[in-house]
Amino acid sequence: MELPAHCGLCPRRCGADRRAGTGFCGAGATLKAARAALHFWEEPCISGRRGSGTVFFTGCALRCCYCQNFAVSQQGLGKELSFHRLAEIFLELQQKGAANLNLVTATQWLPWVTAALDEARAAGLRLPVVWNTGGYETVETVRALAGYVDVWLADVKYVSPALAQEYSAAPDYFEVCRAAVAQMLAQAGPPVYDDAGYLTRGVILRHLALPGALADSLAVLDYMAGLPRGGFVPSLMSQYTPFYRAAQHKSLGRRISTWEYRQVVNRAVDLGLTAGYMQEKSSAREEYTPPFDLEGV
């Protein structure tokens, strides 16, 4: 495995020498993860009754001020481990009965993860691999994961460059995300399910409705409606909770109102984006955030 000497794994293309320092994402030369366990709070076709074998990786290319996993994504919480240990973790999750491997915010560790997947597959790993991403990916990275990733579980957070800059320090978010999603759809093809209803191949596009950002949510839905019908699974989420530094931003110090979320749902229905998931308004609960106690790593 070759460590990035001029890192360009994410759209920041910060050029960090990962052999000697850290990139914009906070990741350096030694792989770090904060939790590896069965997770039951994803979409039903991912978690189901068996649970998704989820690994939360340390670091992130985005700087979302409302991130519910901020201790892991932005504050460096995690345990150092080798890619050999990561391969063991993948096999342990399979032994626990996981429906799939769910790799959360793993892009900054791509060479380590693919090396671990190669080793685990040689040792008997059979699970579908889910790449759980904020949607801020380069086309090159998506292509590099062909043959490794079966299911893309990707956010489409914003269309507005102004919101993307204020909330995630990424004004190019939509331009980048749109190109990455096109590549994900091309690689994965339309959704494929097994006999138990688990998604084994395909793309889920998530959108978390934010308070005070109704116009942008509607723009995201308009974008989704322009994608090939039946080519992906839409997932609308109402679970926004003011975490981390959200309260420092005028609109983010509260949960989304019932009226706001109803407008989002109504637009999705009008656009025919109904062959997927829509959370109930009551889903805005802190229980969706797992305890980052280094379990399983």
Tab-separated table of C-alpha atoms in Angstrom:
chain	number	residue	atom	x	y	z
A	1	MET	CA	0.000	0.000	0.000
A	2	GLU	CA	1.378	3.403	-1.020
A	3	LEU	CA	0.627	6.401	1.198
A	4	PRO	CA	-0.444	9.587	-0.629
A	5	ALA	CA	2.550	11.894	-1.026
A	6	HIS	CA	0.482	14.707	-2.556
A	7	CYS	CA	-3.048	13.903	-1.441
A	8	GLY	CA	-5.903	14.388	-3.884
A	9	LEU	CA	-8.321	11.776	-2.568
A	10	CYS	CA	-11.078	14.333	-1.931
A	11	PRO	CA	-12.220	17.430	-3.850
A	12	ARG	CA	-10.082	19.685	-1.616
A	13	ARG	CA	-6.998	18.269	-3.358
A	14	CYS	CA	-4.988	19.804	-0.534
A	15	GLY	CA	-1.755	18.167	-1.642
A	16	ALA	CA	-0.761	17.048	1.848
A	17	ASP	CA	2.122	14.624	2.206
A	18	ARG	CA	0.252	12.021	4.214
A	19	ARG	CA	3.481	10.202	5.008
A	20	ALA	CA	4.577	13.074	7.227
A	21	GLY	CA	1.531	15.201	8.064
A	22	THR	CA	-2.219	15.583	7.901
A	23	GLY	CA	-4.541	16.823	5.181
A	24	PHE	CA	-7.458	19.244	5.324
A	25	CYS	CA	-9.554	16.258	6.459
A	26	GLY	CA	-7.407	15.729	9.559
A	27	ALA	CA	-6.113	12.348	8.390
A	28	GLY	CA	-2.436	11.480	8.414
A	29	ALA	CA	-0.338	8.359	7.922
A	30	THR	CA	-2.052	6.022	10.392
A	31	LEU	CA	-5.576	4.781	9.838
A	32	LYS	CA	-8.075	5.756	12.538
A	33	ALA	CA	-11.641	4.646	13.268
A	34	ALA	CA	-14.001	5.429	16.133
A	35	ARG	CA	-16.497	2.571	16.117
A	36	ALA	CA	-17.219	-0.751	14.429
A	37	ALA	CA	-20.532	-2.381	15.303
A	38	LEU	CA	-23.933	-3.424	14.037
A	39	HIS	CA	-25.964	-0.308	13.271
A	40	PHE	CA	-29.763	-0.303	13.053
A	41	TRP	CA	-30.564	3.303	12.116
A	42	GLU	CA	-29.937	3.340	8.379
A	43	GLU	CA	-32.633	2.888	5.710
A	44	PRO	CA	-34.506	-0.437	6.100
A	45	CYS	CA	-32.877	-1.891	2.982
A	46	ILE	CA	-29.461	-1.283	4.576
A	47	SER	CA	-29.987	-2.060	8.281
A	48	GLY	CA	-33.065	-4.277	8.260
A	49	ARG	CA	-33.344	-6.647	11.211
A	50	ARG	CA	-29.778	-7.916	10.997
A	51	GLY	CA	-28.063	-4.569	11.259
A	52	SER	CA	-25.448	-2.967	9.058
A	53	GLY	CA	-21.802	-3.683	9.891
A	54	THR	CA	-20.769	-0.081	10.278
A	55	VAL	CA	-17.298	1.391	10.636
A	56	PHE	CA	-17.035	5.098	11.473
A	57	PHE	CA	-13.746	6.490	10.178
A	58	THR	CA	-11.963	9.471	11.699
A	59	GLY	CA	-11.775	12.711	9.707
A	60	CYS	CA	-13.831	14.280	6.925
A	61	ALA	CA	-13.342	16.475	3.865
A	62	LEU	CA	-16.364	18.590	4.798
A	63	ARG	CA	-16.675	21.025	7.691
A	64	CYS	CA	-20.395	20.752	8.418
A	65	CYS	CA	-21.172	23.020	11.350
A	66	TYR	CA	-24.114	20.806	12.369
A	67	CYS	CA	-22.389	17.403	12.097
A	68	GLN	CA	-23.823	14.917	14.579
A	69	ASN	CA	-20.553	12.948	14.432
A	70	PHE	CA	-18.360	16.016	14.953
A	71	ALA	CA	-16.114	14.386	17.566
A	72	VAL	CA	-15.077	11.847	14.938
A	73	SER	CA	-15.284	13.940	11.777
A	74	GLN	CA	-13.670	17.142	13.029
A	75	GLN	CA	-12.101	16.581	16.432
A	76	GLY	CA	-9.988	13.520	15.669
A	77	LEU	CA	-11.652	10.983	17.944
A	78	GLY	CA	-10.621	7.468	16.969
A	79	LYS	CA	-8.235	4.608	17.548
A	80	GLU	CA	-5.175	3.999	15.413
A	81	LEU	CA	-5.133	0.655	13.619
A	82	SER	CA	-3.443	-1.090	10.729
A	83	PHE	CA	-5.229	-2.082	7.542
A	84	HIS	CA	-4.652	-5.690	8.632
A	85	ARG	CA	-6.693	-5.002	11.773
A	86	LEU	CA	-9.353	-3.322	9.638
A	87	ALA	CA	-9.604	-6.490	7.524
A	88	GLU	CA	-10.136	-8.460	10.753
A	89	ILE	CA	-12.869	-6.028	11.787
A	90	PHE	CA	-14.674	-6.563	8.475
A	91	LEU	CA	-14.633	-10.320	9.040
A	92	GLU	CA	-15.763	-9.915	12.654
A	93	LEU	CA	-18.766	-7.864	11.536
A	94	GLN	CA	-19.639	-10.582	9.037
A	95	GLN	CA	-19.429	-13.176	11.803
A	96	LYS	CA	-21.834	-11.086	13.901
A	97	GLY	CA	-24.443	-11.413	11.139
A	98	ALA	CA	-24.169	-8.003	9.483
A	99	ALA	CA	-26.182	-7.572	6.306
A	100	ASN	CA	-23.386	-5.538	4.721
A	101	LEU	CA	-20.287	-3.486	5.433
A	102	ASN	CA	-21.155	0.176	5.904
A	103	LEU	CA	-18.079	2.402	5.628
A	104	VAL	CA	-18.858	5.876	6.967
A	105	THR	CA	-16.750	8.791	5.709
A	106	ALA	CA	-13.921	6.583	4.498
A	107	THR	CA	-12.607	8.530	1.494
A	108	GLN	CA	-9.603	10.023	3.282
A	109	TRP	CA	-8.490	6.452	4.020
A	110	LEU	CA	-9.184	4.977	0.574
A	111	PRO	CA	-5.814	3.169	0.047
A	112	TRP	CA	-6.031	1.645	3.532
A	113	VAL	CA	-9.657	0.559	3.054
A	114	THR	CA	-9.134	-1.063	-0.335
A	115	ALA	CA	-6.089	-2.919	0.996
A	116	ALA	CA	-8.189	-4.165	3.925
A	117	LEU	CA	-11.017	-5.218	1.601
A	118	ASP	CA	-8.576	-7.151	-0.585
A	119	GLU	CA	-7.208	-8.969	2.454
A	120	ALA	CA	-10.635	-9.654	3.972
A	121	ARG	CA	-12.069	-10.955	0.706
A	122	ALA	CA	-9.138	-13.334	0.348
A	123	ALA	CA	-10.027	-14.585	3.848
A	124	GLY	CA	-13.725	-15.127	3.071
A	125	LEU	CA	-15.511	-11.752	3.219
A	126	ARG	CA	-18.736	-11.973	1.189
A	127	LEU	CA	-20.753	-8.959	2.323
A	128	PRO	CA	-21.850	-6.152	-0.011
A	129	VAL	CA	-19.910	-2.952	0.655
A	130	VAL	CA	-21.781	0.313	1.305
A	131	TRP	CA	-19.876	3.594	0.856
A	132	ASN	CA	-21.592	6.037	3.219
A	133	THR	CA	-20.581	9.501	2.039
A	134	GLY	CA	-21.476	13.159	2.370
A	135	GLY	CA	-21.537	13.288	-1.428
A	136	TYR	CA	-18.385	15.392	-1.694
A	137	GLU	CA	-16.302	13.015	-3.793
A	138	THR	CA	-14.118	13.304	-6.862
A	139	VAL	CA	-15.054	11.341	-9.957
A	140	GLU	CA	-11.578	9.783	-9.826
A	141	THR	CA	-12.193	8.437	-6.323
A	142	VAL	CA	-15.555	6.985	-7.317
A	143	ARG	CA	-13.912	5.273	-10.284
A	144	ALA	CA	-11.136	3.943	-8.053
A	145	LEU	CA	-13.775	2.192	-5.952
A	146	ALA	CA	-15.240	0.247	-8.880
A	147	GLY	CA	-15.107	-3.398	-7.914
A	148	TYR	CA	-14.983	-2.520	-4.215
A	149	VAL	CA	-18.258	-0.671	-3.591
A	150	ASP	CA	-21.632	-2.248	-4.269
A	151	VAL	CA	-23.959	0.362	-2.763
A	152	TRP	CA	-23.463	4.127	-2.668
A	153	LEU	CA	-25.244	5.770	0.269
A	154	ALA	CA	-24.666	9.407	-0.622
A	155	ASP	CA	-25.932	12.740	0.652
A	156	VAL	CA	-27.052	15.508	-1.638
A	157	LYS	CA	-26.818	18.318	0.887
A	158	TYR	CA	-27.140	21.567	-1.073
A	159	VAL	CA	-27.575	23.206	-4.428
A	160	SER	CA	-26.795	26.712	-3.162
A	161	PRO	CA	-23.051	27.598	-3.124
A	162	ALA	CA	-23.763	30.156	-0.386
A	163	LEU	CA	-25.308	27.573	1.961
A	164	ALA	CA	-22.608	25.052	1.137
A	165	GLN	CA	-19.940	27.617	2.000
A	166	GLU	CA	-21.582	28.781	5.226
A	167	TYR	CA	-22.478	25.364	6.575
A	168	SER	CA	-19.782	23.067	5.129
A	169	ALA	CA	-16.952	25.328	3.857
A	170	ALA	CA	-17.458	23.915	0.359
A	171	PRO	CA	-18.980	26.395	-2.108
A	172	ASP	CA	-18.362	23.942	-4.965
A	173	TYR	CA	-20.354	21.225	-3.190
A	174	PHE	CA	-23.183	20.793	-5.692
A	175	GLU	CA	-20.983	20.920	-8.765
A	176	VAL	CA	-18.730	18.254	-7.252
A	177	CYS	CA	-21.576	16.142	-5.879
A	178	ARG	CA	-23.512	16.144	-9.147
A	179	ALA	CA	-20.509	14.822	-11.078
A	180	ALA	CA	-19.782	12.183	-8.432
A	181	VAL	CA	-23.397	10.995	-8.348
A	182	ALA	CA	-23.435	10.623	-12.124
A	183	GLN	CA	-20.413	8.343	-11.840
A	184	MET	CA	-21.966	6.383	-8.959
A	185	LEU	CA	-25.112	5.758	-11.008
A	186	ALA	CA	-23.064	4.663	-14.008
A	187	GLN	CA	-21.013	2.198	-11.944
A	188	ALA	CA	-23.750	0.733	-9.749
A	189	GLY	CA	-26.674	0.607	-12.160
A	190	PRO	CA	-30.306	0.430	-10.973
A	191	PRO	CA	-31.126	-0.908	-7.486
A	192	VAL	CA	-30.840	-4.670	-6.919
A	193	TYR	CA	-32.286	-6.370	-3.820
A	194	ASP	CA	-31.808	-9.837	-2.360
A	195	ASP	CA	-34.636	-12.122	-1.274
A	196	ALA	CA	-34.682	-10.557	2.203
A	197	GLY	CA	-35.122	-7.026	0.831
A	198	TYR	CA	-31.571	-5.819	1.412
A	199	LEU	CA	-30.055	-3.579	-1.245
A	200	THR	CA	-27.070	-5.432	-2.717
A	201	ARG	CA	-26.252	-2.991	-5.515
A	202	GLY	CA	-27.312	0.529	-6.387
A	203	VAL	CA	-27.415	4.125	-5.165
A	204	ILE	CA	-29.365	5.740	-2.326
A	205	LEU	CA	-29.477	9.536	-2.473
A	206	ARG	CA	-30.209	11.147	0.866
A	207	HIS	CA	-31.275	14.684	1.584
A	208	LEU	CA	-31.444	16.070	5.112
A	209	ALA	CA	-33.951	18.924	5.209
A	210	LEU	CA	-32.492	21.861	7.146
A	211	PRO	CA	-34.409	24.604	8.963
A	212	GLY	CA	-34.634	27.840	7.032
A	213	ALA	CA	-33.424	26.191	3.820
A	214	LEU	CA	-36.696	25.174	2.192
A	215	ALA	CA	-35.868	26.703	-1.198
A	216	ASP	CA	-32.630	24.763	-1.348
A	217	SER	CA	-34.321	21.496	-0.367
A	218	LEU	CA	-36.813	21.992	-3.194
A	219	ALA	CA	-33.909	22.624	-5.589
A	220	VAL	CA	-32.275	19.374	-4.478
A	221	LEU	CA	-35.510	17.505	-5.192
A	222	ASP	CA	-35.775	19.117	-8.620
A	223	TYR	CA	-32.248	17.877	-9.331
A	224	MET	CA	-33.119	14.341	-8.190
A	225	ALA	CA	-36.235	14.335	-10.343
A	226	GLY	CA	-34.044	14.998	-13.375
A	227	LEU	CA	-32.028	11.824	-12.810
A	228	PRO	CA	-33.007	8.563	-14.531
A	229	ARG	CA	-36.288	7.381	-13.017
A	230	GLY	CA	-35.822	4.127	-11.138
A	231	GLY	CA	-32.056	4.492	-11.250
A	232	PHE	CA	-31.662	5.274	-7.541
A	233	VAL	CA	-33.488	5.199	-4.204
A	234	PRO	CA	-34.441	8.628	-2.777
A	235	SER	CA	-34.344	9.112	0.989
A	236	LEU	CA	-35.683	12.266	2.657
A	237	MET	CA	-34.660	12.867	6.245
A	238	SER	CA	-36.215	15.060	8.905
A	239	GLN	CA	-33.840	14.101	11.730
A	240	TYR	CA	-31.846	17.360	11.792
A	241	THR	CA	-30.865	18.238	15.360
A	242	PRO	CA	-28.731	21.291	16.298
A	243	PHE	CA	-25.384	19.655	17.042
A	244	TYR	CA	-21.853	21.035	17.277
A	245	ARG	CA	-21.700	24.688	16.112
A	246	ALA	CA	-25.147	24.834	14.533
A	247	ALA	CA	-26.463	27.447	16.949
A	248	GLN	CA	-23.818	29.909	15.712
A	249	HIS	CA	-25.764	30.115	12.453
A	250	LYS	CA	-29.009	32.048	12.403
A	251	SER	CA	-31.308	29.378	10.978
A	252	LEU	CA	-29.730	26.240	12.403
A	253	GLY	CA	-30.382	26.669	16.117
A	254	ARG	CA	-33.729	24.895	15.885
A	255	ARG	CA	-35.183	21.750	14.414
A	256	ILE	CA	-37.057	21.864	11.157
A	257	SER	CA	-40.723	22.775	11.507
A	258	THR	CA	-43.539	20.435	10.576
A	259	TRP	CA	-44.663	22.931	7.919
A	260	GLU	CA	-41.190	23.102	6.333
A	261	TYR	CA	-40.817	19.346	6.164
A	262	ARG	CA	-44.336	18.929	4.803
A	263	GLN	CA	-43.420	21.235	1.900
A	264	VAL	CA	-40.410	19.054	1.134
A	265	VAL	CA	-42.474	15.862	1.233
A	266	ASN	CA	-45.208	17.386	-0.912
A	267	ARG	CA	-42.687	18.434	-3.572
A	268	ALA	CA	-41.149	14.947	-3.571
A	269	VAL	CA	-44.579	13.406	-4.098
A	270	ASP	CA	-45.427	15.876	-6.854
A	271	LEU	CA	-42.143	15.009	-8.595
A	272	GLY	CA	-42.740	11.271	-8.314
A	273	LEU	CA	-39.849	10.675	-5.903
A	274	THR	CA	-41.831	8.140	-3.912
A	275	ALA	CA	-40.007	4.848	-4.557
A	276	GLY	CA	-37.816	5.302	-1.512
A	277	TYR	CA	-37.963	6.601	2.050
A	278	MET	CA	-39.379	9.601	3.866
A	279	GLN	CA	-38.755	9.966	7.577
A	280	GLU	CA	-41.503	10.877	9.969
A	281	LYS	CA	-41.141	14.330	11.487
A	282	SER	CA	-40.682	12.682	14.912
A	283	SER	CA	-37.361	11.238	13.723
A	284	ALA	CA	-35.435	14.290	14.946
A	285	ARG	CA	-33.914	12.546	17.962
A	286	GLU	CA	-30.430	12.344	19.362
A	287	GLU	CA	-30.632	8.530	19.499
A	288	TYR	CA	-29.550	8.446	15.853
A	289	THR	CA	-26.042	9.312	17.001
A	290	PRO	CA	-24.212	6.200	18.260
A	291	PRO	CA	-21.876	6.346	21.256
A	292	PHE	CA	-18.347	6.791	19.948
A	293	ASP	CA	-16.736	4.615	22.589
A	294	LEU	CA	-14.242	2.905	20.249
A	295	GLU	CA	-16.351	-0.257	20.291
A	296	GLY	CA	-15.079	-2.927	17.936
A	297	VAL	CA	-11.811	-1.221	16.954
